[in-house]
Amino acid sequence: MEAIRDSCSTPSRAAVRRWRTRPAPATWPPVACVLCGSAAVGFYGKVDVPLAESDLYRNSTPRGHTGMALCWPCVCGFHALPYGCRLTGGQSIALHSWDDRFMARTSSRQVQRNRRLIALGQRDPRRVPAREVVALQELRAHDDRLTAGVDLLVFSNENRGPSLEIQSLEQPLAEWLRRSSRPPRGRGFPALLRAHATTSRPGVVGLARNAFRAPGRIVGASARYLISGLERGVLRDETSALAELCFSFTTEVMRMNQNEIDEIRPSAPRSPLGSPRPTPQARCAS
């Protein structure tokens, strides 16, 4: 990257341009970048690198040491990080995946939002009901099949309490969530959200949290939702669509084989994930 000419009209702008200009090769230290192994251009600390979990290692460097050895592309990546994050005013939220198309589209949308907000000097008006919902929203907006899992990174850059938390979705579950909100499976998605809703929490929060923290609970929540209607003698209109969505979960996420599925389906009349079992009224009539 060529050095940017220092032609700004104010001292502060000129200082920023100098800060964002690659150091001259003659000043590069004879060490490799700690992240990628390329030639490092200097040592960098909290001015350029988010603190995140630095409380775990920041006291391990000698006094006077300026930080990590980094190459210029890695430094630029840290400089660009805030533009690709959901900025909440507290912890920042970022997504990562080895699926290049997903990352390109997700990052581009976030960068466009952040640049617009920065230009207007405004806060992001979108409330974040839960960190996991950010990932679920991006999965639902992605048009192509996911080829890799998705990581959710939540970090704080505060001096008093830097933190980093990483949650992950494996590729099969991430792809199932993406497809489940689209035709033809999309017919059962509203019911899936209702199955995860409580009096104090919308369904999208419950689904997103279960996906990242306890995926097995997704089918359990759906089963309880259907059972609650059957016990009142109510056959919900979305029963079939939600049941098929759950069966797709067992094959695509849990990787059950066809023989195992064939063993489950004969028990469907007694299961909330198949044909409805007799209602109390029907049992009394018989």
Short mmCIF file of C-alpha atoms in Angstrom, two decimals:
data_model
loop_
_atom_site.label_atom_id
_atom_site.label_comp_id
_atom_site.label_asym_id
_atom_site.label_seq_id
_atom_site.Cartn_x
_atom_site.Cartn_y
_atom_site.Cartn_z
CA MET A 1 0.00 0.00 0.00
CA GLU A 2 1.41 3.36 -1.00
CA ALA A 3 1.86 5.99 1.66
CA ILE A 4 -0.96 8.50 1.73
CA ARG A 5 0.22 12.01 1.13
CA ASP A 6 -0.17 14.27 4.11
CA SER A 7 -2.24 16.94 2.43
CA CYS A 8 -5.06 17.43 4.92
CA SER A 9 -6.28 20.83 5.99
CA THR A 10 -6.13 20.31 9.74
CA PRO A 11 -3.45 18.96 12.08
CA SER A 12 -5.80 16.24 13.39
CA ARG A 13 -6.53 14.93 9.89
CA ALA A 14 -2.84 14.99 9.06
CA ALA A 15 -2.09 13.02 12.23
CA VAL A 16 -4.70 10.41 11.32
CA ARG A 17 -3.22 10.03 7.84
CA ARG A 18 0.25 9.58 9.27
CA TRP A 19 -1.14 6.98 11.68
CA ARG A 20 -2.79 5.08 8.80
CA THR A 21 0.29 5.19 6.57
CA ARG A 22 2.45 2.09 6.26
CA PRO A 23 5.87 2.49 7.94
CA ALA A 24 8.85 2.81 5.66
CA PRO A 25 10.50 -0.58 4.96
CA ALA A 26 13.76 0.65 6.46
CA THR A 27 12.05 0.79 9.87
CA TRP A 28 10.55 -2.72 9.79
CA PRO A 29 11.76 -5.03 12.57
CA PRO A 30 13.42 -8.33 11.52
CA VAL A 31 10.50 -10.44 12.81
CA ALA A 32 7.41 -12.12 11.41
CA CYS A 33 3.78 -11.12 11.99
CA VAL A 34 2.42 -13.08 14.95
CA LEU A 35 -0.89 -13.64 13.15
CA CYS A 36 0.06 -14.70 9.61
CA GLY A 37 3.83 -15.04 9.48
CA SER A 38 4.42 -12.32 6.90
CA ALA A 39 7.07 -9.65 7.40
CA ALA A 40 6.09 -7.40 10.29
CA VAL A 41 6.14 -3.64 9.79
CA GLY A 42 6.24 -2.77 13.48
CA PHE A 43 4.97 -3.53 16.97
CA TYR A 44 1.38 -2.54 17.80
CA GLY A 45 -0.59 -2.16 21.01
CA LYS A 46 -4.03 -1.04 22.15
CA VAL A 47 -4.12 2.03 19.90
CA ASP A 48 -4.41 -0.27 16.89
CA VAL A 49 -5.44 -3.64 18.34
CA PRO A 50 -8.69 -4.23 20.31
CA LEU A 51 -7.98 -5.10 23.92
CA ALA A 52 -10.42 -8.03 23.98
CA GLU A 53 -8.72 -10.67 26.14
CA SER A 54 -5.51 -8.69 26.57
CA ASP A 55 -5.95 -8.76 30.34
CA LEU A 56 -4.79 -12.38 30.07
CA TYR A 57 -1.43 -11.51 28.52
CA ARG A 58 -0.79 -7.76 28.66
CA ASN A 59 1.58 -8.05 31.64
CA SER A 60 3.73 -10.69 29.97
CA THR A 61 5.68 -8.29 27.72
CA PRO A 62 8.86 -6.55 28.92
CA ARG A 63 8.61 -2.99 30.15
CA GLY A 64 8.79 -0.59 27.23
CA HIS A 65 7.74 -3.20 24.68
CA THR A 66 5.18 -1.68 22.30
CA GLY A 67 3.05 -4.73 21.56
CA MET A 68 2.53 -7.41 18.93
CA ALA A 69 4.55 -7.73 15.74
CA LEU A 70 2.11 -7.29 12.86
CA CYS A 71 2.27 -7.02 9.09
CA TRP A 72 0.51 -4.12 7.40
CA PRO A 73 -2.52 -6.09 6.07
CA CYS A 74 -3.21 -7.36 9.60
CA VAL A 75 -2.90 -3.83 10.99
CA CYS A 76 -5.36 -2.61 8.35
CA GLY A 77 -7.71 -5.42 9.32
CA PHE A 78 -7.76 -4.16 12.91
CA HIS A 79 -8.33 -0.60 11.69
CA ALA A 80 -11.30 -1.80 9.61
CA LEU A 81 -12.80 -3.96 12.36
CA PRO A 82 -15.15 -1.32 13.85
CA TYR A 83 -16.78 -0.75 10.46
CA GLY A 84 -17.72 -4.42 10.17
CA CYS A 85 -19.14 -4.77 13.70
CA ARG A 86 -22.56 -4.11 15.16
CA LEU A 87 -21.70 -1.24 17.50
CA THR A 88 -23.98 -1.14 20.54
CA GLY A 89 -22.30 1.51 22.68
CA GLY A 90 -21.00 -1.28 24.91
CA GLN A 91 -19.90 -4.66 23.66
CA SER A 92 -19.33 -4.92 19.92
CA ILE A 93 -20.67 -7.85 17.87
CA ALA A 94 -18.89 -9.35 14.86
CA LEU A 95 -19.43 -12.42 12.69
CA HIS A 96 -16.82 -14.67 11.14
CA SER A 97 -17.02 -17.54 8.68
CA TRP A 98 -14.74 -19.29 6.21
CA ASP A 99 -17.56 -18.98 3.68
CA ASP A 100 -16.21 -16.06 1.63
CA ARG A 101 -19.52 -15.16 0.00
CA PHE A 102 -21.32 -14.99 3.33
CA MET A 103 -18.58 -12.84 4.85
CA ALA A 104 -18.39 -10.51 1.85
CA ARG A 105 -22.12 -9.81 1.83
CA THR A 106 -22.53 -9.61 5.60
CA SER A 107 -19.54 -7.32 6.04
CA SER A 108 -20.56 -5.10 3.13
CA ARG A 109 -24.02 -4.53 4.59
CA GLN A 110 -22.60 -3.68 8.01
CA VAL A 111 -19.92 -1.37 6.61
CA GLN A 112 -22.53 0.54 4.62
CA ARG A 113 -24.70 0.98 7.72
CA ASN A 114 -21.81 2.10 9.90
CA ARG A 115 -20.43 4.54 7.35
CA ARG A 116 -23.85 6.11 7.01
CA LEU A 117 -24.30 6.39 10.78
CA ILE A 118 -20.78 7.80 11.24
CA ALA A 119 -21.36 10.39 8.51
CA LEU A 120 -24.62 11.49 10.17
CA GLY A 121 -23.18 11.30 13.67
CA GLN A 122 -26.01 9.03 14.80
CA ARG A 123 -26.36 5.93 16.91
CA ASP A 124 -27.61 2.71 15.36
CA PRO A 125 -31.38 2.88 15.99
CA ARG A 126 -31.76 -0.89 15.76
CA ARG A 127 -32.07 -2.44 19.17
CA VAL A 128 -30.20 -5.71 19.69
CA PRO A 129 -32.57 -8.00 21.64
CA ALA A 130 -29.81 -10.61 22.00
CA ARG A 131 -26.35 -11.02 20.50
CA GLU A 132 -27.29 -14.33 18.89
CA VAL A 133 -30.14 -12.65 16.99
CA VAL A 134 -27.59 -10.65 14.98
CA ALA A 135 -26.22 -13.90 13.53
CA LEU A 136 -29.67 -15.35 12.89
CA GLN A 137 -30.73 -12.22 11.00
CA GLU A 138 -27.68 -12.40 8.75
CA LEU A 139 -28.23 -16.10 8.08
CA ARG A 140 -31.82 -15.44 7.03
CA ALA A 141 -30.64 -12.68 4.67
CA HIS A 142 -28.08 -14.90 2.90
CA ASP A 143 -29.20 -16.28 -0.45
CA ASP A 144 -26.65 -19.02 -1.11
CA ARG A 145 -25.87 -22.31 0.59
CA LEU A 146 -23.44 -21.91 3.46
CA THR A 147 -20.23 -23.86 3.02
CA ALA A 148 -18.83 -23.27 6.52
CA GLY A 149 -19.92 -22.62 10.07
CA VAL A 150 -20.44 -19.18 11.60
CA ASP A 151 -18.71 -17.71 14.65
CA LEU A 152 -20.23 -14.96 16.78
CA LEU A 153 -17.64 -12.75 18.47
CA VAL A 154 -18.70 -10.38 21.25
CA PHE A 155 -15.94 -8.20 22.61
CA SER A 156 -15.33 -5.15 24.75
CA ASN A 157 -12.47 -2.72 24.29
CA GLU A 158 -12.76 -1.05 27.67
CA ASN A 159 -9.58 -0.44 29.64
CA ARG A 160 -11.20 -1.55 32.88
CA GLY A 161 -12.74 -4.76 31.63
CA PRO A 162 -11.75 -6.00 28.17
CA SER A 163 -13.50 -9.20 27.18
CA LEU A 164 -13.98 -11.61 24.31
CA GLU A 165 -16.63 -14.30 23.97
CA ILE A 166 -16.91 -16.59 20.96
CA GLN A 167 -19.95 -18.76 20.15
CA SER A 168 -20.11 -21.02 17.14
CA LEU A 169 -22.61 -22.63 14.80
CA GLU A 170 -21.48 -25.68 12.86
CA GLN A 171 -22.19 -25.60 9.13
CA PRO A 172 -25.14 -28.07 9.17
CA LEU A 173 -27.03 -26.06 11.81
CA ALA A 174 -26.21 -22.70 10.21
CA GLU A 175 -27.45 -23.93 6.83
CA TRP A 176 -30.59 -25.44 8.40
CA LEU A 177 -31.45 -22.10 10.02
CA ARG A 178 -30.91 -20.31 6.71
CA ARG A 179 -33.11 -22.71 4.74
CA SER A 180 -35.80 -22.95 7.41
CA SER A 181 -36.95 -19.38 6.88
CA ARG A 182 -37.18 -19.78 3.09
CA PRO A 183 -39.66 -21.56 0.80
CA PRO A 184 -40.74 -24.27 0.90
CA ARG A 185 -39.78 -24.74 4.56
CA GLY A 186 -40.62 -21.18 5.44
CA ARG A 187 -44.24 -22.20 6.07
CA GLY A 188 -43.16 -23.72 9.38
CA PHE A 189 -40.78 -20.95 10.46
CA PRO A 190 -43.40 -18.67 12.09
CA ALA A 191 -44.53 -21.65 14.16
CA LEU A 192 -40.91 -22.36 15.08
CA LEU A 193 -40.62 -18.81 16.41
CA ARG A 194 -43.90 -19.11 18.34
CA ALA A 195 -42.65 -22.36 19.86
CA HIS A 196 -39.68 -20.47 21.34
CA ALA A 197 -41.61 -17.43 22.56
CA THR A 198 -42.35 -16.77 26.24
CA THR A 199 -44.22 -14.02 28.04
CA SER A 200 -40.95 -12.13 28.54
CA ARG A 201 -38.98 -13.09 25.43
CA PRO A 202 -39.80 -13.04 21.71
CA GLY A 203 -39.42 -16.27 19.80
CA VAL A 204 -36.52 -15.04 17.69
CA VAL A 205 -34.44 -14.60 20.87
CA GLY A 206 -35.27 -18.08 22.15
CA LEU A 207 -34.50 -19.73 18.81
CA ALA A 208 -31.23 -17.86 18.33
CA ARG A 209 -30.03 -18.63 21.87
CA ASN A 210 -30.92 -22.30 21.58
CA ALA A 211 -29.11 -22.53 18.24
CA PHE A 212 -25.86 -21.28 19.76
CA ARG A 213 -26.13 -22.68 23.28
CA ALA A 214 -28.23 -25.86 23.14
CA PRO A 215 -29.34 -26.88 19.62
CA GLY A 216 -31.11 -30.00 20.91
CA ARG A 217 -33.67 -27.78 22.59
CA ILE A 218 -34.99 -26.57 19.24
CA VAL A 219 -36.89 -29.79 18.60
CA GLY A 220 -37.90 -30.03 22.27
CA ALA A 221 -39.43 -26.55 22.23
CA SER A 222 -41.33 -27.40 19.06
CA ALA A 223 -42.67 -30.63 20.56
CA ARG A 224 -43.86 -28.86 23.72
CA TYR A 225 -45.59 -26.22 21.60
CA LEU A 226 -47.53 -28.84 19.63
CA ILE A 227 -48.34 -30.92 22.70
CA SER A 228 -49.78 -27.89 24.49
CA GLY A 229 -52.33 -27.51 21.72
CA LEU A 230 -53.21 -31.20 21.54
CA GLU A 231 -53.82 -31.37 25.27
CA ARG A 232 -56.44 -28.64 24.85
CA GLY A 233 -57.98 -30.48 21.91
CA VAL A 234 -56.56 -28.00 19.42
CA LEU A 235 -54.92 -29.12 16.20
CA ARG A 236 -52.81 -26.17 15.11
CA ASP A 237 -52.88 -25.31 11.41
CA GLU A 238 -49.08 -25.27 11.31
CA THR A 239 -48.66 -28.73 12.88
CA SER A 240 -47.63 -30.48 9.65
CA ALA A 241 -45.24 -27.72 8.54
CA LEU A 242 -43.54 -27.52 11.94
CA ALA A 243 -43.30 -31.30 12.18
CA GLU A 244 -41.58 -31.52 8.80
CA LEU A 245 -39.20 -28.75 9.86
CA CYS A 246 -38.26 -30.81 12.91
CA PHE A 247 -37.75 -33.95 10.82
CA SER A 248 -35.40 -31.99 8.57
CA PHE A 249 -33.47 -31.01 11.71
CA THR A 250 -32.99 -34.66 12.63
CA THR A 251 -31.64 -35.58 9.20
CA GLU A 252 -29.56 -32.50 8.36
CA VAL A 253 -28.28 -31.40 11.77
CA MET A 254 -28.43 -34.53 13.93
CA ARG A 255 -27.49 -36.62 10.85
CA MET A 256 -29.91 -39.43 11.58
CA ASN A 257 -29.97 -41.98 8.77
CA GLN A 258 -33.04 -43.13 6.90
CA ASN A 259 -33.35 -46.35 8.90
CA GLU A 260 -33.58 -44.36 12.12
CA ILE A 261 -36.18 -42.04 10.55
CA ASP A 262 -38.22 -45.04 9.38
CA GLU A 263 -38.26 -46.30 12.97
CA ILE A 264 -39.57 -42.95 14.22
CA ARG A 265 -42.33 -42.36 11.67
CA PRO A 266 -44.48 -45.42 12.60
CA SER A 267 -44.83 -43.92 16.07
CA ALA A 268 -46.07 -40.63 14.63
CA PRO A 269 -49.71 -41.14 15.73
CA ARG A 270 -48.44 -41.03 19.33
CA SER A 271 -46.00 -38.20 18.66
CA PRO A 272 -46.52 -34.46 18.38
CA LEU A 273 -44.17 -34.51 15.40
CA GLY A 274 -46.51 -36.63 13.30
CA SER A 275 -50.24 -37.17 13.04
CA PRO A 276 -52.07 -35.86 16.11
CA ARG A 277 -52.79 -38.26 18.90
CA PRO A 278 -56.47 -38.54 19.94
CA THR A 279 -57.74 -35.55 21.86
CA PRO A 280 -59.32 -36.00 25.31
CA GLN A 281 -62.74 -35.40 23.76
CA ALA A 282 -62.13 -38.10 21.16
CA ARG A 283 -61.01 -40.58 23.79
CA CYS A 284 -64.14 -39.95 25.83
CA ALA A 285 -66.35 -40.38 22.77
CA SER A 286 -64.77 -43.72 22.01
#
